[in-house]
Structures are given as C-alpha cells and as structure tokens.
Amino acid sequence: MKVLVIGGGGREHSLVWKIHQSPKVSKVYCAPGNGGTQKIAENVDIKADDINTLARFAEEEGIDLTVVGPELPLTLGIVDEFEGRGLKIFGPNKKGAEIEGSKGFTKDLLKRYGIPIPRYAIFDSPDDAKRYIKEIGAPMVVKADGLTGGKGVIICHKEKEAIKAIDLIMEERVFGKAGDRVVIEEFMEGEEVSFMVFTDGEKILPMVSSQDHKRIYDGDKGTNTGGMGAYSPAPIVTSDIFREIMDRIMTPTITGMAKEGRPYKGVLYAGLMISEGSPNVLEFNARFGDPETQPILARMESDIIPIIEGVIDGDINKVEDIRWKEGASVCVVMASEGYPRSYQKGKRIEGLEAAERLEGVKIFHAGTRLSQGNLVTDGGRVLGVTALGMDIKDAIEKAYRAVSLIHWEGVYYRRDIGRRAL
Ligand code: GLY
C-alpha cells in the first residue's frame, strides 16, 4: 500500500514514522515533509493546502491512502475533493472540520447537546463585544472565531486587555477573516488536557490521554505557541475522568454531529479544562494534536493502518482496543530563538546522531531541511525530542539527556516539560 501524509511538522513526521512501520505499507510520501520525513518517506514538494495538486499527485502516483495532518486543508475541503475523485483519505469532510474552523459554531453545537463548556457569548460587532466585556468584567478569554494557528486565543486578566484583544482581532484584523466574529468565554481555573479519539462517525476508539505546554516560557509563562512539549499519560485523567470525558463529551459530540447532518470521521481532539474534578470543553480540533501526537504515537503498539482503514470504511469496531506501551512518554520541543515571533533559519543542527543513539529516544523533526548534506533549521519549532520511560520522571530524564546533546546557534527550549505531571 502507498500512503501519502500531508503536512510538514513534527506531528507529520511521527505519523510517517508510525505508518512506515506497518507491514501493510510499501511506500510513504510526505507533502511537503521535512528533513526528518525525507529519511523514511519521499518528500513531495506540494503545499499542504494546495488541494488540487495533491489530488492530482495521488491519482497519478496511485496512492492508496492519504492521511491529513493540519487543519487548514481539512477546513478547505480536501476530504470532499479526494472522495469526489474516488481517492481514500483519512479526516473529516469540510462540514465536519467546522468543529475546528468555527469556534462559534462549536460552542452553539455543544450548548445544544448539553455538553459541559464555560459560559460564552458570540459577537460580530466590536462595539457589542466591548459593551459585554464591561458588563461581565475580567478575567475572560477572547477568541477569534476562525483558524489562527493557536494565536487567536487571548487570556485577559484585565478589562482593558480584553478591549485591546477585540481591537486586535476585529479592528486591526490581524487574523483576517478569522476575526469576523469573536467568542468571549468565561475564564476557567483548572488543568488543561488533550484527549483524542478515532471515530468512524458512530463508534469511538479513544487514545491515551496527554497534555501539552502551550506557553513559551518555563512555569507556563509568556505567549501561547503551537506547543513547546507534551507528555502522555496526563495523570489528572483518572479512570473516572476518562469515563466522564467519553460519556459526557466525546460520545454526545459525535452523536450530535451526526444528528446535525455532519457525520464526523477521523481524529477528534478535545482541548479540555479539568475544573473542580470535572472536564469542560475549551475547544475541539479536527485532527491530531501537535506535539501531543509525538508522545502518543511513541506509545502506540498497535498497527495504525487498520485503525485508519476502520475509520474510513465505517467499521472501526472490527479493530480491537488499541494496544499501548507501558510507562510514559515525553516530547520536548527544541525551537528557534524568537519563536513564536520572528526567528532566523538556516542554522546548522549538531549532535543529532548521538542523541538518537540513546535508548528509548526518538527525534521527530518539524522545521528542518537538508542543505548541502547538512541538517539546518527551517522553522520556529525545529525538533520534538521524544523519549519513552518507565514513568514520566524516567521519560523526562531521557528526553533531556538527548536534548543536552543537540545544539545549534540560537536554540531555545523549555526546561520543565512534564514536570507538572510529577
Ligand atoms: N497542541 C495544540 C494543538 O495541536 O492544537
């Protein structure tokens, strides 16, 4: 079987790595891929949102299965386009992907089905939004309605910060059309976790829990990033909370989407806040998380291909429960200095071979490329150094031992990934 993975980040490298291990797979392609995917797959120079060119490539190359990493092609309708051409593809269609593409749509959906969420209001006028802000007072969370690569969620501890957020999103239009509407949400105290499931639109196969570190600095300080590291499992997800997430959140959401005429197939990722012992939905994503996928796939023992095929064919229950490795895993993201703002590219990466030789360590590339035979930085998040351990403590130690061997000019990483779980 020939498989095409779409995307070029750490999540996609870990998908390529896992798919490549399947005895059912003869060749993997990655579009556009990175310096890491290139070692086990053939990189194809097509952008992840260039849907027509990707579909043409899949037809011409006789691709048997396409797996989509990022949200943008999903919300643009890549699944509809591929399916229309009779090509097999993993992910929700355009109507399903709206669960990530519009925060307002999702809030209203979840409210209709009685799924626990923080209180919220939606505005398409900046004046109305500002009046509401003055009415309810800080703290609160202001969110651009559309896709912003994780940057459109602004936590406001003061009223004037919330007013500024409205100006940024709705007047200065820094996120373009994604800022046509805003959602203003109650600020909820608690601990965030990521919870992902495979679903064929009816039945659900949960993955193990995980947690990412969104802020740039140690101690969860500074601006939000795409994610500076992640670990699995998240100890706060006890077996009771796991059951509650499945019964009160995942199942009714999948059922609700089907009832709304939007049957949802693929990976559904819930960003949750565990507050006073109960899970609440902060957001849904229509895809695998990045970097959560790296530690999760490092723990997955089962072949991923029959699961993906079960999702697409609507018979996921032919797959028995997913088998997971004992212990825990941690992924430390090594980034370019300056990320998530501006940063330099093209810095030579050293020490990777020695780090990769360490037992239990797997290094997933994100922003890397090969230049004249050397591996150089090519993005904000550069590597996801992932380690399996007997427990979180062991995995942290192994991951940081590997990190200490890798270097480039201007490397930056958090030093406290996973510590929250100890
Ligand atoms: N780790 C956050 C995300 O994938 O959206």
Short mmCIF file of C-alpha atoms and ligand atoms in Angstrom, two decimals:
data_model
loop_
_atom_site.label_atom_id
_atom_site.label_comp_id
_atom_site.label_asym_id
_atom_site.label_seq_id
_atom_site.Cartn_x
_atom_site.Cartn_y
_atom_site.Cartn_z
CA MET A 1 0.00 0.00 0.00
CA LYS A 2 1.25 3.51 -0.88
CA VAL A 3 0.43 6.15 1.71
CA LEU A 4 0.62 9.94 1.41
CA VAL A 5 0.89 12.04 4.59
CA ILE A 6 0.02 15.71 4.19
CA GLY A 7 1.90 18.31 6.24
CA GLY A 8 5.45 19.05 7.26
CA GLY A 9 5.65 19.34 11.04
CA GLY A 10 6.58 17.12 13.97
CA ARG A 11 3.11 15.58 14.01
CA GLU A 12 3.52 14.53 10.39
CA HIS A 13 7.00 13.09 10.98
CA SER A 14 5.59 10.95 13.80
CA LEU A 15 2.70 9.83 11.54
CA VAL A 16 5.10 8.95 8.73
CA TRP A 17 7.28 7.04 11.24
CA LYS A 18 4.32 5.06 12.60
CA ILE A 19 2.72 4.38 9.20
CA HIS A 20 6.09 3.28 7.79
CA GLN A 21 6.23 0.52 10.42
CA SER A 22 3.02 -1.10 9.19
CA PRO A 23 3.56 -4.39 7.33
CA LYS A 24 0.71 -3.29 5.04
CA VAL A 25 2.67 -0.27 3.77
CA SER A 26 5.23 -0.45 0.96
CA LYS A 27 5.96 3.25 0.48
CA VAL A 28 5.23 6.53 2.25
CA TYR A 29 5.17 10.00 0.68
CA CYS A 30 5.02 13.24 2.64
CA ALA A 31 3.88 16.60 1.21
CA PRO A 32 5.74 18.81 1.78
CA GLY A 33 7.54 16.92 4.60
CA ASN A 34 10.75 17.99 6.33
CA GLY A 35 14.36 16.92 6.86
CA GLY A 36 13.22 14.02 9.05
CA THR A 37 10.43 12.59 6.90
CA GLN A 38 12.87 12.56 3.99
CA LYS A 39 14.80 9.71 5.64
CA ILE A 40 11.89 7.24 5.58
CA ALA A 41 9.49 8.75 3.06
CA GLU A 42 9.70 10.51 -0.26
CA ASN A 43 9.09 14.22 0.24
CA VAL A 44 6.82 15.76 -2.37
CA ASP A 45 7.12 19.47 -2.96
CA ILE A 46 3.43 20.37 -2.74
CA LYS A 47 1.99 22.66 -0.06
CA ALA A 48 -0.49 21.14 2.40
CA ASP A 49 -3.30 23.47 1.26
CA ASP A 50 -2.77 23.01 -2.48
CA ILE A 51 -5.64 20.56 -2.64
CA ASN A 52 -5.98 20.13 -6.41
CA THR A 53 -2.30 19.48 -6.96
CA LEU A 54 -2.29 16.99 -4.06
CA ALA A 55 -5.30 15.16 -5.51
CA ARG A 56 -3.68 15.05 -8.96
CA PHE A 57 -0.49 13.67 -7.40
CA ALA A 58 -2.44 10.98 -5.53
CA GLU A 59 -4.19 9.95 -8.74
CA GLU A 60 -1.05 9.89 -10.87
CA GLU A 61 1.05 8.10 -8.25
CA GLY A 62 -1.66 5.54 -7.42
CA ILE A 63 -1.77 6.48 -3.73
CA ASP A 64 -3.94 4.00 -1.81
CA LEU A 65 -4.45 6.13 1.31
CA THR A 66 -3.92 9.79 2.25
CA VAL A 67 -3.64 10.94 5.86
CA VAL A 68 -4.10 14.66 6.56
CA GLY A 69 -2.10 16.30 9.35
CA PRO A 70 -3.02 20.01 9.57
CA GLU A 71 -6.42 21.66 9.95
CA LEU A 72 -6.26 24.09 7.02
CA PRO A 73 -6.68 21.57 4.17
CA LEU A 74 -9.46 19.85 6.18
CA THR A 75 -11.43 23.08 6.60
CA LEU A 76 -10.84 23.87 2.90
CA GLY A 77 -12.48 20.56 1.96
CA ILE A 78 -9.58 18.30 0.98
CA VAL A 79 -11.56 15.21 2.06
CA ASP A 80 -14.54 16.16 -0.09
CA GLU A 81 -12.25 16.72 -3.09
CA PHE A 82 -10.38 13.41 -2.68
CA GLU A 83 -13.56 11.42 -2.04
CA GLY A 84 -15.18 13.05 -5.07
CA ARG A 85 -12.33 11.61 -7.14
CA GLY A 86 -12.70 8.17 -5.55
CA LEU A 87 -9.48 8.55 -3.50
CA LYS A 88 -9.25 7.10 0.02
CA ILE A 89 -8.48 9.79 2.61
CA PHE A 90 -8.41 9.99 6.42
CA GLY A 91 -10.00 13.01 8.12
CA PRO A 92 -13.34 14.79 8.45
CA ASN A 93 -15.00 16.45 5.46
CA LYS A 94 -15.49 20.22 5.26
CA LYS A 95 -18.75 20.19 7.23
CA GLY A 96 -17.15 18.03 9.93
CA ALA A 97 -13.99 20.13 10.12
CA GLU A 98 -16.08 23.17 11.01
CA ILE A 99 -15.82 21.85 14.56
CA GLU A 100 -12.33 23.40 14.47
CA GLY A 101 -12.92 26.01 11.75
CA SER A 102 -15.50 28.00 13.70
CA LYS A 103 -15.39 28.33 17.47
CA GLY A 104 -18.83 29.95 17.48
CA PHE A 105 -20.37 27.05 15.56
CA THR A 106 -18.88 24.57 18.02
CA LYS A 107 -19.93 26.48 21.15
CA ASP A 108 -23.54 26.58 19.93
CA LEU A 109 -23.44 22.89 18.99
CA LEU A 110 -22.10 21.85 22.38
CA LYS A 111 -24.64 24.00 24.19
CA ARG A 112 -27.50 22.41 22.17
CA TYR A 113 -26.37 18.94 23.22
CA GLY A 114 -25.77 19.78 26.88
CA ILE A 115 -22.01 19.17 26.72
CA PRO A 116 -20.09 20.93 29.52
CA ILE A 117 -18.48 24.20 28.36
CA PRO A 118 -17.57 27.50 30.01
CA ARG A 119 -20.18 30.31 29.68
CA TYR A 120 -19.73 32.24 26.44
CA ALA A 121 -21.15 34.85 24.08
CA ILE A 122 -20.52 35.42 20.34
CA PHE A 123 -20.25 38.84 18.68
CA ASP A 124 -19.85 40.11 15.15
CA SER A 125 -19.74 43.76 16.22
CA PRO A 126 -16.74 45.14 18.15
CA ASP A 127 -18.95 47.67 19.97
CA ASP A 128 -21.29 44.97 21.24
CA ALA A 129 -18.29 42.85 22.28
CA LYS A 130 -16.80 45.75 24.24
CA ARG A 131 -20.13 46.52 25.95
CA TYR A 132 -20.32 42.87 27.04
CA ILE A 133 -16.74 42.96 28.34
CA LYS A 134 -17.60 45.97 30.55
CA GLU A 135 -20.72 44.21 31.75
CA ILE A 136 -19.06 40.94 32.85
CA GLY A 137 -15.61 42.26 33.89
CA ALA A 138 -12.25 40.41 33.85
CA PRO A 139 -10.87 37.76 33.77
CA MET A 140 -12.11 36.27 30.49
CA VAL A 141 -10.86 34.65 27.30
CA VAL A 142 -11.28 36.35 23.92
CA LYS A 143 -11.12 34.04 20.89
CA ALA A 144 -11.15 34.80 17.18
CA ASP A 145 -13.85 32.60 15.63
CA GLY A 146 -11.78 31.14 12.77
CA LEU A 147 -8.41 29.43 12.32
CA THR A 148 -5.41 31.32 13.69
CA GLY A 149 -2.81 28.61 14.25
CA GLY A 150 -3.43 28.78 18.01
CA LYS A 151 -2.62 32.50 18.20
CA GLY A 152 -6.20 33.80 18.31
CA VAL A 153 -6.92 32.78 21.90
CA ILE A 154 -6.18 35.66 24.26
CA ILE A 155 -6.43 35.25 28.02
CA CYS A 156 -7.33 38.61 29.54
CA HIS A 157 -6.82 39.25 33.24
CA LYS A 158 -7.91 42.88 32.94
CA GLU A 159 -10.83 44.54 31.18
CA LYS A 160 -8.52 46.77 29.14
CA GLU A 161 -6.64 43.68 27.85
CA ALA A 162 -9.93 42.28 26.57
CA ILE A 163 -10.79 45.59 24.85
CA LYS A 164 -7.33 45.54 23.24
CA ALA A 165 -7.91 41.95 22.10
CA ILE A 166 -11.15 43.00 20.38
CA ASP A 167 -9.32 45.85 18.64
CA LEU A 168 -6.59 43.48 17.52
CA ILE A 169 -8.97 40.84 16.19
CA MET A 170 -11.90 42.90 14.87
CA GLU A 171 -10.48 46.35 14.05
CA GLU A 172 -6.83 45.73 13.11
CA ARG A 173 -7.88 42.36 11.62
CA VAL A 174 -4.56 40.70 12.46
CA PHE A 175 -6.13 37.29 11.79
CA GLY A 176 -8.01 38.44 8.69
CA LYS A 177 -11.42 36.82 8.15
CA ALA A 178 -10.89 34.57 11.18
CA GLY A 179 -11.71 37.71 13.18
CA ASP A 180 -15.13 38.38 11.60
CA ARG A 181 -16.63 37.11 14.84
CA VAL A 182 -15.29 36.67 18.36
CA VAL A 183 -16.22 34.33 21.17
CA ILE A 184 -15.88 35.73 24.69
CA GLU A 185 -15.59 32.95 27.21
CA GLU A 186 -15.62 32.69 30.98
CA PHE A 187 -12.07 32.18 32.33
CA MET A 188 -11.91 28.76 33.94
CA GLU A 189 -9.35 27.73 36.53
CA GLY A 190 -8.02 24.17 36.40
CA GLU A 191 -5.72 21.93 34.43
CA GLU A 192 -5.81 21.58 30.65
CA VAL A 193 -5.60 18.18 29.00
CA SER A 194 -5.75 16.92 25.45
CA PHE A 195 -7.97 13.99 24.65
CA MET A 196 -8.04 12.41 21.20
CA VAL A 197 -10.19 9.67 19.76
CA PHE A 198 -10.52 7.87 16.45
CA THR A 199 -14.10 7.75 15.23
CA ASP A 200 -15.91 6.42 12.18
CA GLY A 201 -18.83 8.77 12.82
CA GLU A 202 -20.55 6.41 15.21
CA LYS A 203 -18.15 4.25 17.15
CA ILE A 204 -15.22 5.67 19.07
CA LEU A 205 -11.75 4.34 19.84
CA PRO A 206 -10.03 6.53 22.44
CA MET A 207 -6.29 7.19 22.56
CA VAL A 208 -4.34 7.57 25.79
CA SER A 209 -4.52 10.99 27.47
CA SER A 210 -1.89 13.66 27.01
CA GLN A 211 -1.11 17.21 27.95
CA ASP A 212 0.80 19.90 26.12
CA HIS A 213 2.65 23.00 27.28
CA LYS A 214 1.35 25.89 25.20
CA ARG A 215 3.28 28.81 26.71
CA ILE A 216 6.75 29.78 25.54
CA TYR A 217 8.48 30.07 28.95
CA ASP A 218 9.02 27.75 31.91
CA GLY A 219 6.29 27.81 34.52
CA ASP A 220 3.68 28.27 31.76
CA LYS A 221 4.55 31.95 31.33
CA GLY A 222 4.61 34.14 28.23
CA THR A 223 2.65 33.98 24.98
CA ASN A 224 0.91 30.95 23.55
CA THR A 225 2.78 28.89 20.98
CA GLY A 226 1.82 25.89 18.87
CA GLY A 227 3.10 23.82 21.82
CA MET A 228 6.52 23.58 23.48
CA GLY A 229 6.26 19.98 24.61
CA ALA A 230 3.84 17.29 25.67
CA TYR A 231 3.58 14.14 27.73
CA SER A 232 1.40 11.07 27.97
CA PRO A 233 -0.43 9.96 30.02
CA ALA A 234 -1.81 13.02 31.83
CA PRO A 235 -2.16 11.75 35.43
CA ILE A 236 -5.06 14.12 36.08
CA VAL A 237 -7.15 11.94 33.74
CA THR A 238 -8.05 9.24 36.24
CA SER A 239 -10.18 6.31 35.08
CA ASP A 240 -13.30 8.11 36.38
CA ILE A 241 -12.47 11.28 34.48
CA PHE A 242 -11.62 9.21 31.39
CA ARG A 243 -15.12 7.66 31.54
CA GLU A 244 -16.73 11.04 32.12
CA ILE A 245 -14.92 12.51 29.09
CA MET A 246 -16.14 9.62 26.93
CA ASP A 247 -19.74 9.64 28.22
CA ARG A 248 -20.41 13.35 28.67
CA ILE A 249 -18.23 14.81 25.92
CA MET A 250 -16.91 12.57 23.13
CA THR A 251 -19.96 10.34 22.61
CA PRO A 252 -22.58 13.12 22.65
CA THR A 253 -20.43 15.28 20.37
CA ILE A 254 -20.05 12.53 17.74
CA THR A 255 -23.79 11.71 18.03
CA GLY A 256 -24.64 15.42 17.86
CA MET A 257 -22.55 15.95 14.74
CA ALA A 258 -24.31 13.02 13.04
CA LYS A 259 -27.74 14.39 14.04
CA GLU A 260 -26.80 17.76 12.55
CA GLY A 261 -26.07 16.09 9.21
CA ARG A 262 -22.32 16.34 9.74
CA PRO A 263 -21.17 12.77 10.42
CA TYR A 264 -17.64 13.10 11.72
CA LYS A 265 -14.86 10.72 10.68
CA GLY A 266 -11.21 10.93 11.65
CA VAL A 267 -9.48 12.07 14.80
CA LEU A 268 -11.45 14.29 17.13
CA TYR A 269 -9.27 16.18 19.58
CA ALA A 270 -10.82 17.82 22.62
CA GLY A 271 -8.92 20.55 24.45
CA LEU A 272 -10.36 20.19 27.95
CA MET A 273 -10.15 22.02 31.23
CA ILE A 274 -10.44 19.78 34.27
CA SER A 275 -12.02 22.16 36.72
CA GLU A 276 -13.11 21.09 40.21
CA GLY A 277 -12.75 17.46 39.14
CA SER A 278 -14.91 17.72 36.01
CA PRO A 279 -13.98 18.08 32.34
CA ASN A 280 -15.18 21.07 30.28
CA VAL A 281 -14.58 21.59 26.57
CA LEU A 282 -12.45 24.60 25.70
CA GLU A 283 -12.17 23.71 22.02
CA PHE A 284 -12.31 20.90 19.52
CA ASN A 285 -9.75 20.23 16.81
CA ALA A 286 -10.46 18.18 13.71
CA ARG A 287 -7.05 16.46 13.63
CA PHE A 288 -4.17 15.00 15.62
CA GLY A 289 -2.55 17.43 18.10
CA ASP A 290 0.95 18.76 17.65
CA PRO A 291 3.07 17.97 19.68
CA GLU A 292 0.75 15.54 21.55
CA THR A 293 0.83 13.05 18.66
CA GLN A 294 4.58 12.56 19.08
CA PRO A 295 4.47 11.11 22.63
CA ILE A 296 1.19 9.29 21.90
CA LEU A 297 2.41 7.51 18.76
CA ALA A 298 5.66 6.70 20.57
CA ARG A 299 3.46 4.70 22.97
CA MET A 300 1.19 3.09 20.38
CA GLU A 301 1.95 -0.57 19.94
CA SER A 302 -0.88 -1.44 17.51
CA ASP A 303 -0.53 -1.03 13.78
CA ILE A 304 -2.16 2.32 12.95
CA ILE A 305 -3.23 1.34 9.42
CA PRO A 306 -6.16 -1.00 10.34
CA ILE A 307 -7.44 1.75 12.68
CA ILE A 308 -7.31 4.35 9.91
CA GLU A 309 -8.97 1.96 7.47
CA GLY A 310 -11.68 1.17 10.05
CA VAL A 311 -12.42 4.89 10.39
CA ILE A 312 -12.69 5.40 6.63
CA ASP A 313 -14.72 2.23 5.98
CA GLY A 314 -17.08 2.89 8.91
CA ASP A 315 -16.24 -0.34 10.71
CA ILE A 316 -13.81 0.78 13.39
CA ASN A 317 -15.27 -1.83 15.76
CA LYS A 318 -13.52 -4.56 13.79
CA VAL A 319 -10.38 -3.14 15.46
CA GLU A 320 -9.89 -4.34 18.99
CA ASP A 321 -8.78 -1.82 21.59
CA ILE A 322 -5.55 -0.05 20.74
CA ARG A 323 -2.53 -1.59 22.49
CA TRP A 324 -0.22 0.87 24.26
CA LYS A 325 3.28 0.54 25.65
CA GLU A 326 3.52 0.57 29.44
CA GLY A 327 5.07 3.57 31.10
CA ALA A 328 5.05 7.14 29.84
CA SER A 329 6.48 9.37 27.13
CA VAL A 330 7.63 12.97 26.96
CA CYS A 331 8.32 15.22 23.97
CA VAL A 332 10.50 18.32 24.41
CA VAL A 333 10.23 20.80 21.56
CA MET A 334 13.51 22.47 20.59
CA ALA A 335 12.76 25.78 18.89
CA SER A 336 14.48 28.70 17.19
CA GLU A 337 15.20 31.68 19.44
CA GLY A 338 12.47 34.28 18.90
CA TYR A 339 9.67 31.76 18.21
CA PRO A 340 6.64 32.28 18.20
CA ARG A 341 7.59 35.70 16.81
CA SER A 342 10.35 36.19 14.23
CA TYR A 343 13.38 33.90 14.17
CA GLN A 344 16.30 33.04 11.91
CA LYS A 345 16.50 29.94 9.76
CA GLY A 346 19.37 28.01 8.22
CA LYS A 347 21.32 27.25 11.43
CA ARG A 348 23.28 24.02 11.31
CA ILE A 349 21.98 21.37 13.74
CA GLU A 350 24.61 19.28 15.53
CA GLY A 351 24.61 16.30 17.85
CA LEU A 352 21.53 14.58 16.48
CA GLU A 353 23.16 11.22 15.75
CA ALA A 354 24.49 10.86 19.30
CA ALA A 355 21.11 11.83 20.76
CA GLU A 356 19.30 9.34 18.56
CA ARG A 357 21.52 6.52 19.76
CA LEU A 358 20.15 6.86 23.32
CA GLU A 359 17.83 4.05 24.32
CA GLY A 360 14.12 4.93 24.18
CA VAL A 361 14.70 8.20 22.32
CA LYS A 362 13.10 9.17 19.03
CA ILE A 363 13.60 12.57 17.46
CA PHE A 364 10.80 13.93 15.34
CA HIS A 365 11.69 16.77 13.00
CA ALA A 366 9.45 19.80 12.49
CA GLY A 367 11.24 22.82 11.00
CA THR A 368 14.31 21.17 9.45
CA ARG A 369 15.68 20.69 5.96
CA LEU A 370 18.78 19.27 4.36
CA SER A 371 21.11 21.85 2.84
CA GLN A 372 24.20 20.59 1.01
CA GLY A 373 24.16 17.42 3.07
CA ASN A 374 23.76 19.25 6.41
CA LEU A 375 20.66 19.38 8.52
CA VAL A 376 19.64 23.00 9.17
CA THR A 377 16.80 24.78 10.98
CA ASP A 378 13.87 25.78 8.81
CA GLY A 379 11.09 26.84 11.17
CA GLY A 380 10.09 28.01 14.64
CA ARG A 381 9.60 24.58 16.16
CA VAL A 382 12.58 22.58 14.93
CA LEU A 383 12.68 19.20 16.71
CA GLY A 384 10.48 17.19 19.05
CA VAL A 385 12.84 15.11 21.19
CA THR A 386 10.66 12.25 22.39
CA ALA A 387 11.52 9.60 24.97
CA LEU A 388 9.76 6.57 26.39
CA GLY A 389 10.34 5.78 30.05
CA MET A 390 9.13 3.53 32.85
CA ASP A 391 7.24 6.55 34.15
CA ILE A 392 7.08 10.31 33.49
CA LYS A 393 10.18 11.02 35.60
CA ASP A 394 12.24 8.48 33.66
CA ALA A 395 10.92 9.76 30.32
CA ILE A 396 11.75 13.37 31.28
CA GLU A 397 15.31 12.41 32.22
CA LYS A 398 15.84 10.52 28.96
CA ALA A 399 14.36 13.28 26.80
CA TYR A 400 16.51 15.99 28.44
CA ARG A 401 19.64 13.83 28.22
CA ALA A 402 19.05 13.70 24.45
CA VAL A 403 18.27 17.43 24.30
CA SER A 404 21.59 18.20 26.03
CA LEU A 405 23.47 16.57 23.14
CA ILE A 406 21.81 18.64 20.41
CA HIS A 407 22.84 22.16 19.55
CA TRP A 408 22.52 25.00 17.04
CA GLU A 409 23.10 28.73 17.27
CA GLY A 410 20.04 30.26 18.95
CA VAL A 411 18.43 27.03 20.19
CA TYR A 412 15.64 27.52 22.74
CA TYR A 413 13.60 25.01 24.74
CA ARG A 414 11.65 24.85 27.96
CA ARG A 415 13.34 23.09 30.84
CA ASP A 416 10.21 22.00 32.68
CA ILE A 417 8.32 19.83 30.19
CA GLY A 418 6.43 17.10 32.02
CA ARG A 419 7.18 18.42 35.49
CA ARG A 420 3.55 19.31 36.06
CA ALA A 421 2.81 15.57 35.93
CA LEU A 422 5.26 14.66 38.70
N1 GLY B 1 -1.13 21.22 20.81
C1 GLY B 1 -2.18 22.02 20.38
C2 GLY B 1 -2.74 21.71 19.08
O1 GLY B 1 -2.37 20.76 18.42
O2 GLY B 1 -3.63 22.45 18.64
#
